[in-house]
Every structure is written in structure tokens, then in C-alpha cells.
Coordinates of C-alpha atoms (C1' of nucleotides) in Angstrom, one line a residue:
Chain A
X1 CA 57.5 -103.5 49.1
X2 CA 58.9 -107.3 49.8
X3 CA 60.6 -107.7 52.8
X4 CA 64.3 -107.8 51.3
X5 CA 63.9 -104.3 49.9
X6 CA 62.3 -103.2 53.4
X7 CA 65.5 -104.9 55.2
X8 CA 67.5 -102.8 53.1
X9 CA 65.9 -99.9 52.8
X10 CA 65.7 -99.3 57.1
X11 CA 69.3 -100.1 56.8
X12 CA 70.0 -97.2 54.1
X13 CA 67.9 -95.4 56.5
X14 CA 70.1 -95.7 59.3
X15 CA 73.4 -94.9 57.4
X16 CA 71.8 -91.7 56.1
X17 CA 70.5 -90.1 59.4
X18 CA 73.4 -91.1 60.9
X19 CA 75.5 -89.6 58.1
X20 CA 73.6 -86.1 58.7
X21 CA 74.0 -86.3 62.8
X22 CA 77.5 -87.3 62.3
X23 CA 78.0 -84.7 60.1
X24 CA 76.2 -81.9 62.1
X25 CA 77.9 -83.2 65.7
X26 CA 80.7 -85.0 65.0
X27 CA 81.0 -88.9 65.7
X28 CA 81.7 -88.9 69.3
X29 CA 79.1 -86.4 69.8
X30 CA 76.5 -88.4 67.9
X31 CA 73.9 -90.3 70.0
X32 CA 72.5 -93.4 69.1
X33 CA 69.5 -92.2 70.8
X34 CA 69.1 -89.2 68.6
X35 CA 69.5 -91.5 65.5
X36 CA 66.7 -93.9 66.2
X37 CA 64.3 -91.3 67.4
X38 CA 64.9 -89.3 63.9
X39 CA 64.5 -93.3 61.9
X40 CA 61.5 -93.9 63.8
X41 CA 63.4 -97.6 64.4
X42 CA 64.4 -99.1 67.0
X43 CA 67.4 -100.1 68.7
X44 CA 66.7 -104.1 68.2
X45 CA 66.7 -102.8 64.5
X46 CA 69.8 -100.6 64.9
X47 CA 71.9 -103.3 66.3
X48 CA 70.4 -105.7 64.1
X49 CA 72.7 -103.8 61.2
X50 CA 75.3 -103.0 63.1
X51 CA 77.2 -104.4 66.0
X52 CA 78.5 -101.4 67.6
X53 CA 78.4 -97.5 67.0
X54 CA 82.0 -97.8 65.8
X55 CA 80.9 -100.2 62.8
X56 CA 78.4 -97.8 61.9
X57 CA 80.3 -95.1 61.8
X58 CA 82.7 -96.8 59.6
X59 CA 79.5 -97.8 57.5
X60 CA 78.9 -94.4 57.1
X61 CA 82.5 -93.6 55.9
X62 CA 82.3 -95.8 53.4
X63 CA 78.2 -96.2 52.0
X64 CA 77.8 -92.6 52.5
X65 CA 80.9 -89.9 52.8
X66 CA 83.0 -91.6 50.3
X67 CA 80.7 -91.9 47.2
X68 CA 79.2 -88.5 47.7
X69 CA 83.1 -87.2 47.6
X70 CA 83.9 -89.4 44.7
X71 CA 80.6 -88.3 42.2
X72 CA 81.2 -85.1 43.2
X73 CA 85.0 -84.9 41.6
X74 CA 85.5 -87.6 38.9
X75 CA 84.0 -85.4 35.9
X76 CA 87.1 -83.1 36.0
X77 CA 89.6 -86.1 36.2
X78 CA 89.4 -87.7 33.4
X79 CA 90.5 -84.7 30.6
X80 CA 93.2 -83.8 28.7
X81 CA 93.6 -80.2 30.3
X82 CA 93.2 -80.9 33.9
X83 CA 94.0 -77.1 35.2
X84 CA 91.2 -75.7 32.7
X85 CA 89.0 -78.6 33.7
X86 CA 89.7 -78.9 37.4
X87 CA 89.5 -75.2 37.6
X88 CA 85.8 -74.8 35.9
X89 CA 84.4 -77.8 38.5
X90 CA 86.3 -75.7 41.3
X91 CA 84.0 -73.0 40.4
X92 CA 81.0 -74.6 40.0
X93 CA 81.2 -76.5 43.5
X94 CA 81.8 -73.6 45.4
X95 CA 79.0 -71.9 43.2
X96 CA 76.7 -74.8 44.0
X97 CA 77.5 -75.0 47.7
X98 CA 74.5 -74.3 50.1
X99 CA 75.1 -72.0 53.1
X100 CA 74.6 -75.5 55.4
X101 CA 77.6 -77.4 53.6
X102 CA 79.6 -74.0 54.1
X103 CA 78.7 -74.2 57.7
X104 CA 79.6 -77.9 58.3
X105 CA 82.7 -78.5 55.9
X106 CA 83.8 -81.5 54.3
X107 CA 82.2 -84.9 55.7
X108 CA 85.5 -86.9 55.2
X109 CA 88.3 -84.2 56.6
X110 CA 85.7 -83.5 59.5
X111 CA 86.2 -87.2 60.9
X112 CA 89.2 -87.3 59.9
X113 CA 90.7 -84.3 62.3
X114 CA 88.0 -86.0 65.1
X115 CA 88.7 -89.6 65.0
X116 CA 92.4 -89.8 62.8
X117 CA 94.1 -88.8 66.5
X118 CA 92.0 -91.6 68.6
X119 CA 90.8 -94.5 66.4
X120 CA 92.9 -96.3 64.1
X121 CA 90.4 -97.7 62.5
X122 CA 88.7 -94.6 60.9
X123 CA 92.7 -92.9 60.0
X124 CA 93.3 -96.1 57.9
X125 CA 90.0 -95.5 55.8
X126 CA 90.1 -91.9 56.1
X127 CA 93.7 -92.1 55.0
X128 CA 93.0 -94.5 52.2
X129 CA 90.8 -92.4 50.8
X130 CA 92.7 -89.1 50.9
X131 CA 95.7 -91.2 49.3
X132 CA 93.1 -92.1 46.4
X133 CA 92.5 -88.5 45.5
X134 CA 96.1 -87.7 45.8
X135 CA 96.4 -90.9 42.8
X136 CA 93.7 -89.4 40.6
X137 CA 94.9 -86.0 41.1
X138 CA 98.5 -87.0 40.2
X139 CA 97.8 -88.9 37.2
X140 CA 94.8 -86.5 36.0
X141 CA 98.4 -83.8 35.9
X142 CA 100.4 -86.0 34.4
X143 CA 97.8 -87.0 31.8
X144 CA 97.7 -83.0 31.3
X145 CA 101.7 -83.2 30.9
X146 CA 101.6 -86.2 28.3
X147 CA 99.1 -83.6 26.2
X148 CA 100.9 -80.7 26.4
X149 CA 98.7 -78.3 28.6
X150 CA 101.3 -78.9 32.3
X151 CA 104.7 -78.1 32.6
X152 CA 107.1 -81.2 32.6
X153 CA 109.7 -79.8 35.2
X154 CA 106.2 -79.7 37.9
X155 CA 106.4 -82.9 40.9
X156 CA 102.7 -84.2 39.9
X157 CA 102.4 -85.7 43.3
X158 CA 103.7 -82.9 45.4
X159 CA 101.4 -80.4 43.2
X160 CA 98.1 -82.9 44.0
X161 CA 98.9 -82.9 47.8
X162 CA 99.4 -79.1 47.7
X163 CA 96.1 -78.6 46.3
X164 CA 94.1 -81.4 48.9
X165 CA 95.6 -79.5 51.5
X166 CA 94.7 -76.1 50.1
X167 CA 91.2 -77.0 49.3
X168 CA 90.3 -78.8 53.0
X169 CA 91.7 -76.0 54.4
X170 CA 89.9 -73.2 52.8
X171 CA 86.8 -75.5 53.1
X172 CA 87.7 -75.4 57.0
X173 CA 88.6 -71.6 57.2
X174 CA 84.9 -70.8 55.3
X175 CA 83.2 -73.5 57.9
X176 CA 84.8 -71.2 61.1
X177 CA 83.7 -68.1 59.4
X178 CA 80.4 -69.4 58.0
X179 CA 81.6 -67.0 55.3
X180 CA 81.1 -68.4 51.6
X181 CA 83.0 -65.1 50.6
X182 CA 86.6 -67.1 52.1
X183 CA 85.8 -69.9 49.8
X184 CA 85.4 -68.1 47.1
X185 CA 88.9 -66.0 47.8
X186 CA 90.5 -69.2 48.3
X187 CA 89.7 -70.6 45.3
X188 CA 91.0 -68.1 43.2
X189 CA 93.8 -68.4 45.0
X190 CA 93.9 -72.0 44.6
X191 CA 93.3 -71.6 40.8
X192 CA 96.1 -68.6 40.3
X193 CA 98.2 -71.5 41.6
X194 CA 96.9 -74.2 39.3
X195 CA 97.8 -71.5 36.0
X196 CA 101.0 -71.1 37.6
X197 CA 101.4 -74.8 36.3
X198 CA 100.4 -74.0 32.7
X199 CA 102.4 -75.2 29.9
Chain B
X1 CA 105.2 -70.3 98.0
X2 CA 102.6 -67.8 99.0
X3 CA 99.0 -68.4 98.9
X4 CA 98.5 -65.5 95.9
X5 CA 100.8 -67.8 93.9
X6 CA 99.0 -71.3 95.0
X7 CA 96.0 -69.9 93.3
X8 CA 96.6 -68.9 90.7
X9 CA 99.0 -72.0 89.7
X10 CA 96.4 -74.2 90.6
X11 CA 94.8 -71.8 88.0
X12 CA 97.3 -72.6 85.7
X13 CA 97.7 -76.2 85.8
X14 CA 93.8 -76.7 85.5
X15 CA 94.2 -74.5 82.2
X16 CA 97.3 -76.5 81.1
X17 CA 95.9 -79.9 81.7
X18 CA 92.5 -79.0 80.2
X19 CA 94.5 -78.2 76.9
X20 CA 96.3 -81.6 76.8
X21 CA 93.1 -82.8 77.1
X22 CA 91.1 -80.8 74.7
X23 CA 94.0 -81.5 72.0
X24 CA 93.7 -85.2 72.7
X25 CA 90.4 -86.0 72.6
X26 CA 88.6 -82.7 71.3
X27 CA 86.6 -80.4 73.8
X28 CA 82.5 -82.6 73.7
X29 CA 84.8 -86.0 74.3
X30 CA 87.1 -84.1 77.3
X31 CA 86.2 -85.3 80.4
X32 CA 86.0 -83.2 83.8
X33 CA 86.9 -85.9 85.8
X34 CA 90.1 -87.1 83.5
X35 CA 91.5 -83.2 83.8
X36 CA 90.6 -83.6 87.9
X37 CA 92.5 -87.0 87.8
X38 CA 95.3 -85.8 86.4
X39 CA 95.4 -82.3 88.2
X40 CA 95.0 -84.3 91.7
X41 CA 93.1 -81.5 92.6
X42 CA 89.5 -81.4 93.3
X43 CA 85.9 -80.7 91.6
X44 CA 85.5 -77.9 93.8
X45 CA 88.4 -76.1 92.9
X46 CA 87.9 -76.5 89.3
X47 CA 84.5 -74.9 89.6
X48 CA 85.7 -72.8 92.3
X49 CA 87.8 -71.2 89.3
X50 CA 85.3 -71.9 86.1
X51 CA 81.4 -71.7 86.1
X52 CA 81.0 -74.7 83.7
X53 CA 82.7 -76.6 81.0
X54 CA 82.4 -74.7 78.4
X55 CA 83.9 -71.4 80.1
X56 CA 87.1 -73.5 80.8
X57 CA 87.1 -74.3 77.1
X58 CA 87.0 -70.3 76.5
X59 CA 89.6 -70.4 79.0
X60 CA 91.7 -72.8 77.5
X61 CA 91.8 -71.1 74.2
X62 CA 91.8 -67.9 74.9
X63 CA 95.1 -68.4 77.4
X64 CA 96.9 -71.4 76.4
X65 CA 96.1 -71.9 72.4
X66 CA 96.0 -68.3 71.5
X67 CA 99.6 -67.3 73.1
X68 CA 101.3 -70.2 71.6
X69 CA 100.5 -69.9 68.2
X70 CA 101.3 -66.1 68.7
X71 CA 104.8 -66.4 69.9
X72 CA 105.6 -69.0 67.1
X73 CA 104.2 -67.0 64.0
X74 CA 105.5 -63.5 65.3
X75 CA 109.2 -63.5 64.5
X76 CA 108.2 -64.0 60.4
X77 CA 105.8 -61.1 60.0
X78 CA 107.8 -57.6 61.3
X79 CA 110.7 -58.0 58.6
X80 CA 111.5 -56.2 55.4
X81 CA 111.1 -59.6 52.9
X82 CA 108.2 -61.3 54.2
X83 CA 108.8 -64.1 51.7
X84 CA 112.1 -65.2 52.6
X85 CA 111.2 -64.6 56.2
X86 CA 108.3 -66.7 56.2
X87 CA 109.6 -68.8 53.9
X88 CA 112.2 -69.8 56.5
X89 CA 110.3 -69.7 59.8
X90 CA 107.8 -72.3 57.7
X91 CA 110.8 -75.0 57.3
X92 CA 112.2 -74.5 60.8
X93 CA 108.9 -74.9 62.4
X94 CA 107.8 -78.0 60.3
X95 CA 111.6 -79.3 60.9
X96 CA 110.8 -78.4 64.8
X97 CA 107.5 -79.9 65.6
X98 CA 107.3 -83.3 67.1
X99 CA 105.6 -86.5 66.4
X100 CA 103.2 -85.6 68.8
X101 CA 102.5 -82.1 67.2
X102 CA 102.1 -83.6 64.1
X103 CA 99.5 -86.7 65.2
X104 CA 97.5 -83.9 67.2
X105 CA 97.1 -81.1 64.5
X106 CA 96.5 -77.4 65.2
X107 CA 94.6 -76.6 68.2
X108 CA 92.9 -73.4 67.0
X109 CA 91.7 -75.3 63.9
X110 CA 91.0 -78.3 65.5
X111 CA 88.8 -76.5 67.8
X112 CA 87.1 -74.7 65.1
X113 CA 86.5 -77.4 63.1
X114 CA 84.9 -79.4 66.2
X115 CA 82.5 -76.3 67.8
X116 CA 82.7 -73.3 65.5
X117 CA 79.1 -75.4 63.8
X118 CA 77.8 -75.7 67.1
X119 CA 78.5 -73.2 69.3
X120 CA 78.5 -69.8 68.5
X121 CA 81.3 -69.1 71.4
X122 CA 83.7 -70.6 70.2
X123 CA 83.3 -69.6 66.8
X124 CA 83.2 -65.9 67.6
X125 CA 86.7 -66.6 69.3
X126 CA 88.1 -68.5 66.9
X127 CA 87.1 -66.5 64.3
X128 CA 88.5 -63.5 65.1
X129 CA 91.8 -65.0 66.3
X130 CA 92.0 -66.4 62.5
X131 CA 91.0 -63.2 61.3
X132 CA 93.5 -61.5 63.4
X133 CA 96.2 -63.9 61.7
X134 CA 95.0 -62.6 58.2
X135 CA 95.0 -58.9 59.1
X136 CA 99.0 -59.4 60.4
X137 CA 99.7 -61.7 57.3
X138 CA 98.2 -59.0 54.8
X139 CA 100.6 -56.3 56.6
X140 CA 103.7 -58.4 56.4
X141 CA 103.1 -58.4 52.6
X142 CA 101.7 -55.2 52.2
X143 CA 105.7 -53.9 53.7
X144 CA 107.0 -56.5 51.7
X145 CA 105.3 -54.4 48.5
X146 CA 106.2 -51.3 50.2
X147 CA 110.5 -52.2 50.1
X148 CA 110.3 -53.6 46.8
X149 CA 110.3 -57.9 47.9
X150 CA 107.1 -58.7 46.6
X151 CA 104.9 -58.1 43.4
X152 CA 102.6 -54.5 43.6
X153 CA 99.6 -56.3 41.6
X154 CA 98.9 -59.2 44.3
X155 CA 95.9 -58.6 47.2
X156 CA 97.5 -59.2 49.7
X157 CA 94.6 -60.2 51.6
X158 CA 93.9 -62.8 49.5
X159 CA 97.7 -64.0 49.8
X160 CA 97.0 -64.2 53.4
X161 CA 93.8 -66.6 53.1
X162 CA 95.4 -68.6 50.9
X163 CA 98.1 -68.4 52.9
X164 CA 96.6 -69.8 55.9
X165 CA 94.1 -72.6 54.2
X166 CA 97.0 -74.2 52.9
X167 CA 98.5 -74.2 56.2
X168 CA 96.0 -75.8 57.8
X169 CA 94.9 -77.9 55.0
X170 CA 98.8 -79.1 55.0
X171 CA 98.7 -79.4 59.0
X172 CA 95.2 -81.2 58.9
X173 CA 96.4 -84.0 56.3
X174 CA 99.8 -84.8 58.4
X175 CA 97.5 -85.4 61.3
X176 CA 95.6 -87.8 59.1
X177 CA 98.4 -90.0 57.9
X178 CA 100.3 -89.4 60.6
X179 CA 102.8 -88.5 58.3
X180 CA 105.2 -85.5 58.8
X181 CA 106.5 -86.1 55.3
X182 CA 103.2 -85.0 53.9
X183 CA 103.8 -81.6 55.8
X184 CA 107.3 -80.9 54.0
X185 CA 106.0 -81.7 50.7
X186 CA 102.9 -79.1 51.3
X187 CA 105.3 -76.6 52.8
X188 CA 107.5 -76.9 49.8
X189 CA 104.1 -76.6 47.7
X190 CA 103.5 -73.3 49.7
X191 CA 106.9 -71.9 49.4
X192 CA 106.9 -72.3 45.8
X193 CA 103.5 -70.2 45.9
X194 CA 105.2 -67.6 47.9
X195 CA 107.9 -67.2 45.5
X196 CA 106.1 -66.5 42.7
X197 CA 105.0 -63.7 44.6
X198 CA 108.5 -62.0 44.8
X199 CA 108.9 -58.5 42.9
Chain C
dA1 C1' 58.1 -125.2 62.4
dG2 C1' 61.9 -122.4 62.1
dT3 C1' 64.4 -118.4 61.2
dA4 C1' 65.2 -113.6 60.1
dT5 C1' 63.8 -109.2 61.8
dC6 C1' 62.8 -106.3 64.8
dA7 C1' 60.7 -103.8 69.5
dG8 C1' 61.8 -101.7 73.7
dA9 C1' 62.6 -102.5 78.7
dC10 C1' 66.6 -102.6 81.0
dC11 C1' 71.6 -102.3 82.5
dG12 C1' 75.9 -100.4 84.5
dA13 C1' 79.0 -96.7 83.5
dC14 C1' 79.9 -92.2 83.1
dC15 C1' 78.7 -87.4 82.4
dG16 C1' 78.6 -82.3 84.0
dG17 C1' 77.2 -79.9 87.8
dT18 C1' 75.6 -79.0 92.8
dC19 C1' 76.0 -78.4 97.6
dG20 C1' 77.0 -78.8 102.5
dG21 C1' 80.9 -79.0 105.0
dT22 C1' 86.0 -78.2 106.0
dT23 C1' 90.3 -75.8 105.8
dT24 C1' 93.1 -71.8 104.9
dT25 C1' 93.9 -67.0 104.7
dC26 C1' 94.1 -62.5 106.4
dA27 C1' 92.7 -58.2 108.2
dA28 C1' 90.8 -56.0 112.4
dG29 C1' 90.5 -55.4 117.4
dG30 C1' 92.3 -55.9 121.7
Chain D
dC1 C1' 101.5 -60.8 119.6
dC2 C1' 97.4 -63.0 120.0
dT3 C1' 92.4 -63.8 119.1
dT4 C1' 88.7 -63.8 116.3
dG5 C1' 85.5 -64.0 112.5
dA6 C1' 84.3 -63.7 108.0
dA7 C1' 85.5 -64.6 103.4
dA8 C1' 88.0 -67.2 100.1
dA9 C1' 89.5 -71.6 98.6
dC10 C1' 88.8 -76.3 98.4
dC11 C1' 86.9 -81.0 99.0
dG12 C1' 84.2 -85.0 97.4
dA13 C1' 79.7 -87.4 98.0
dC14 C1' 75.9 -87.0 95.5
dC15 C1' 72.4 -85.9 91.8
dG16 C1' 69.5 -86.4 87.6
dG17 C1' 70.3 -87.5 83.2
dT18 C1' 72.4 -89.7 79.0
dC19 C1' 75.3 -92.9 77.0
dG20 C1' 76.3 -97.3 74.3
dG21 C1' 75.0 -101.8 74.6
dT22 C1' 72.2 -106.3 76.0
dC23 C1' 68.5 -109.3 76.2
dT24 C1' 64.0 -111.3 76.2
dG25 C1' 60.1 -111.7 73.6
dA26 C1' 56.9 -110.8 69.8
dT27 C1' 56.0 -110.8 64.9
dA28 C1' 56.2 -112.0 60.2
dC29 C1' 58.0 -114.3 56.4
dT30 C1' 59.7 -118.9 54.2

DNA sequence: AGTATCAGACCGACCGGTCGGTTTTCAAGG
DNA sequence: CCTTGAAAACCGACCGGTCGGTCTGATACT
């Protein structure tokens, strides 16, 4: 391996082990420490990257949390029946989850209710982000209206922030319980609403 | 005031300021010495009345969160139409809560979002509290299907689960925008939900 | 030779928790 | 009513350990 792809390859290496401690502890709870000793880097390395903890938390936000999130919901966005579509991939994610994302939730809504209260810089991205999905969301309904398959009379908007909220809750209220059984309930739940919307 | 009383409002104070704390900054980032500080009283007489840290945080949640989110929710669930009662306990209460409220989120979820993956305590206790909210919920609409209000063919255990994601889903993503607009439009969202649940 | 990329010893601040000592309380004995 | 003594309540200096971050070299590539 040249030494441009080992640069960026210890980097990646960083942002990923510091995605998984972040995810199992929280950011605040996260030790720098901890990261380097699971790398096998060093903290000349470390800081090499990044300038401060806080930078590379926001690194990890952005490199790691945000595409995983994004690949994970796009296929269900971009069809003529959202509700049938959205519902199927609703299914399937809770089908596919393993028992350890059950027992530590959703990377993106986990920081958020951490750091949104205490660092303005991770609520802007978080928020930014959460505001993207409400977008895609909204127009992936009102695509469904122009086609026939949503009712007109529905707020697009309102119903896309209804279902966010519904979702990182029952992802939440499953995490608590380390119960996959309360995803699954809410879901249905979730996806009686969604039919509820049916042209 | 008599010594009987001193104690146990030193007690009490302790508790209270550890929950300001705990709601601020999350229970790993609260520190002893801030709640001291701001008690102006002393490390002995903290762990005079707590063995450690972590049995104040049982402390704090078992006697300050607990009761609170009690007295709010009770008046809504002991009435003939749970869905209009809900319905309009869920406005006033979003109507009532304060900037504050809304930056800082739900202390029982935030809690649980924060140990519940790493620390079986506090997820045994917070588990059971949320679990004690379903088991009231389902009753409330179970008497609601029993005078004729709401639909025979719902679970109404499910209802409640949903129920309560989306209220903490809602809660969680006003806390991230710091947006209390965000929270009426999911309430509205959830009261929609509820009323296509009326008999 | 010069520069990017580390390696890790080191730093002060802060953490939760301990412990020896002091004050307060209160019941019992005179 | 007073004295006394032990227990309860409290104080805060102190402890070992961990934290995020800095800095001085060493190494390897260009």
C-alpha cells in the first residue's frame, strides 16, 4: 500500500472505531484513550487527523452516521406508491435488525438527545440532517399524491414529521426494552397509520 | 425548623439539584462537585445520604422523574372517552411546557436513551416505569371500548406503544431543533391517529 | 534536504470516592 | 434542669486514576 492510501486508510480507521465507541457510550462518555488502544494508533496519529475530540465527533456525524442512514432509506423514496413502498422497507429493516442495533438505537437520534441540549455545533448537523429526511419524506408523499396512490386533503410535511418522530421513538422504546417484539408492534402501528393515508 | 426536617430537606435539595443536573448534562457527564456547588452543602453529606453516584441517579429517578410525569399524565387516563380526554390533556401540556422543557427533552427517556445500553439499573427502572405507562394507557382504551368511545377491533396495547413512541419520538425531535413548533405539528399528527380510533 | 506523518512521554484539570475529625442531636442518669 | 456520652450528621482535604490535549523527537517518503 503507498503511503496516501495508508494516510487515509488510519484515518477511516479512526472515524470507524470511534463511530462504534460513540455509539456503544455516547460522545461524552467516549475516551480517546479507548479509541487509540482499539486502532492500535497513536495519539500523535489521532491528532494528526483531528484537532480536538469535538472535530472528530463531528467527523463521525458526517463520514460515518449520516451515510449509513442515508443508504439505508433512499430505495423506498424514490416510487410512485410511497405508503406500499415505505411500508415493505419498514419491514425489512426491522426484519434485518441485529439484537445489538436493537440494544443501541439509532446512531443519529442518540447524539442528537446527548449533545442537541449542550453543543451547538452537533444540533445544527444533527438538525440538518433530520430536516433532510423530513424533505425526502414530504416530497416522496407528495410524489405518491401526484400518482394517485395518497390522499390530496393529507399536510405531506406534517405526515413526514409524524412518522420521524414515530419511528425514533419506537426505535428508542425497543432500545430501553432490548425487546425487538416493541419494534415490531410499533411498526405495525406506524404502517396502519401510513394506509390510513391511502388514496 | 427541627432537625428531622433539616435532614431530610437537605435530602431533598441534593435530589432536586441532582435532577437539574442530570437533565442538563445527562447522568456519565453530571458532576458531584457541580451538584455540591450548587447545593452549598458538603461531600460528606452527599455521601452521608447516597453510597455512590449511581444510587443517587436511582434516586433521582425513582423520586423526582417518576412523580412528575405521573401527576402530569394521570388526569387523561381515569375518564369515560379516553380519546377526547387525551386528546386535550396532549394540547394543553404541549401549549404548557416551556422553552426550557422543550430544549431539555423527557427525562425518563432521556435517561433511557443515555444508560438503559449500559447499565442494567437503570434500564430495569426505566423499563418498568415505561411499561407501567403502557399497562395504564391500554386500560384507558380498553374503558374507552367498554362505553362505546373507541373502535372494539383495535389492541389496545398496541395503541398504547404506538402511543408512547410517537410521544417521545415527537418530544425527542423538538429537543433537536429546538423547535416547539415541531411538537404541535406531531401532536396534531397523533391526535389525528387517535381519532381514527373513535367507535 | 525538507516535509508529512506519526510515536508516546508528559501535563494540568478534573473525576468519583474515602477518611479522620468536628459538630449537632438526643436520650439516659443523676 | 443539668450533665454526659454515644450516635448521627456533616465537613473538606486528600487520594488514585482518567481525561483531553501538547510537545519533542524520530521516521519515512518526496
Amino acid at each position: 500500500m503507498n503511503a496516501a492510501a495508508q494516510l487515509a486508510d488510519n484515518r477511516r480507521k479512526l472515524l470507524e472505531i470511534a463511530a462504534e465507541e460513540i455509539l456503544e457510550n455516547g460522545f461524552q462518555a467516549t475516551s480517546i484513550g479507548d479509541i487509540l488502544t482499539k486502532s492500535g494508533l497513536s495519539k500523535g496519529a489521532l491528532y494528526h487527523h483531528f484537532p480536538s475530540k469535538l472535530t472528530l465527533g463531528y467527523a463521525v456525524f458526517e463520514e460515518v452516521f449520516v451515510p449509513e442512514c442515508a443508504t439505508r432509506w433512499e430505495p423506498a423514496l424514490n416510487t410512485p406508491d410511497p405508503i406500499t413502498s415505505i411500508s415493505i422497507l419498514l419491514r425489512a429493516q426491522v426484519h434485518e435488525m441485529t439484537d445489538e442495533m436493537i440494544r443501541l438505537g439509532c446512531p443519529v437520534n442518540n447524539l442528537g438527545q446527548e449533545m442537541s441540549p449542550i453543543d451547538e455545533g452537533f444540533r445544527q448537523r444533527i438538525n440538518r440532517e433530520i430536516n433532510h429526511w423530513r424533505d425526502e419524506l414530504a416530497a416522496a408523499f407528495k410524489r405518491g399524491q401526484a400518482t394517485g396512490h395518497v390522499k390530496t386533503e393529507i399536510d405531506t410535511r406534517q405526515v413526514a414529521t409524524f412518522f420521524i418522530a414515530s419511528i425514533e421513538g419506537a426505535i428508542g422504546l425497543a432500545k430501553n426494552a432490548q425487546d425487538r417484539a416493541l419494534l415490531e408492534t410499533c411498526t405495525e402501528g406506524l404502517i396502519n397509520y401510513l394506509e390510513g393515508l391511502r388514496a
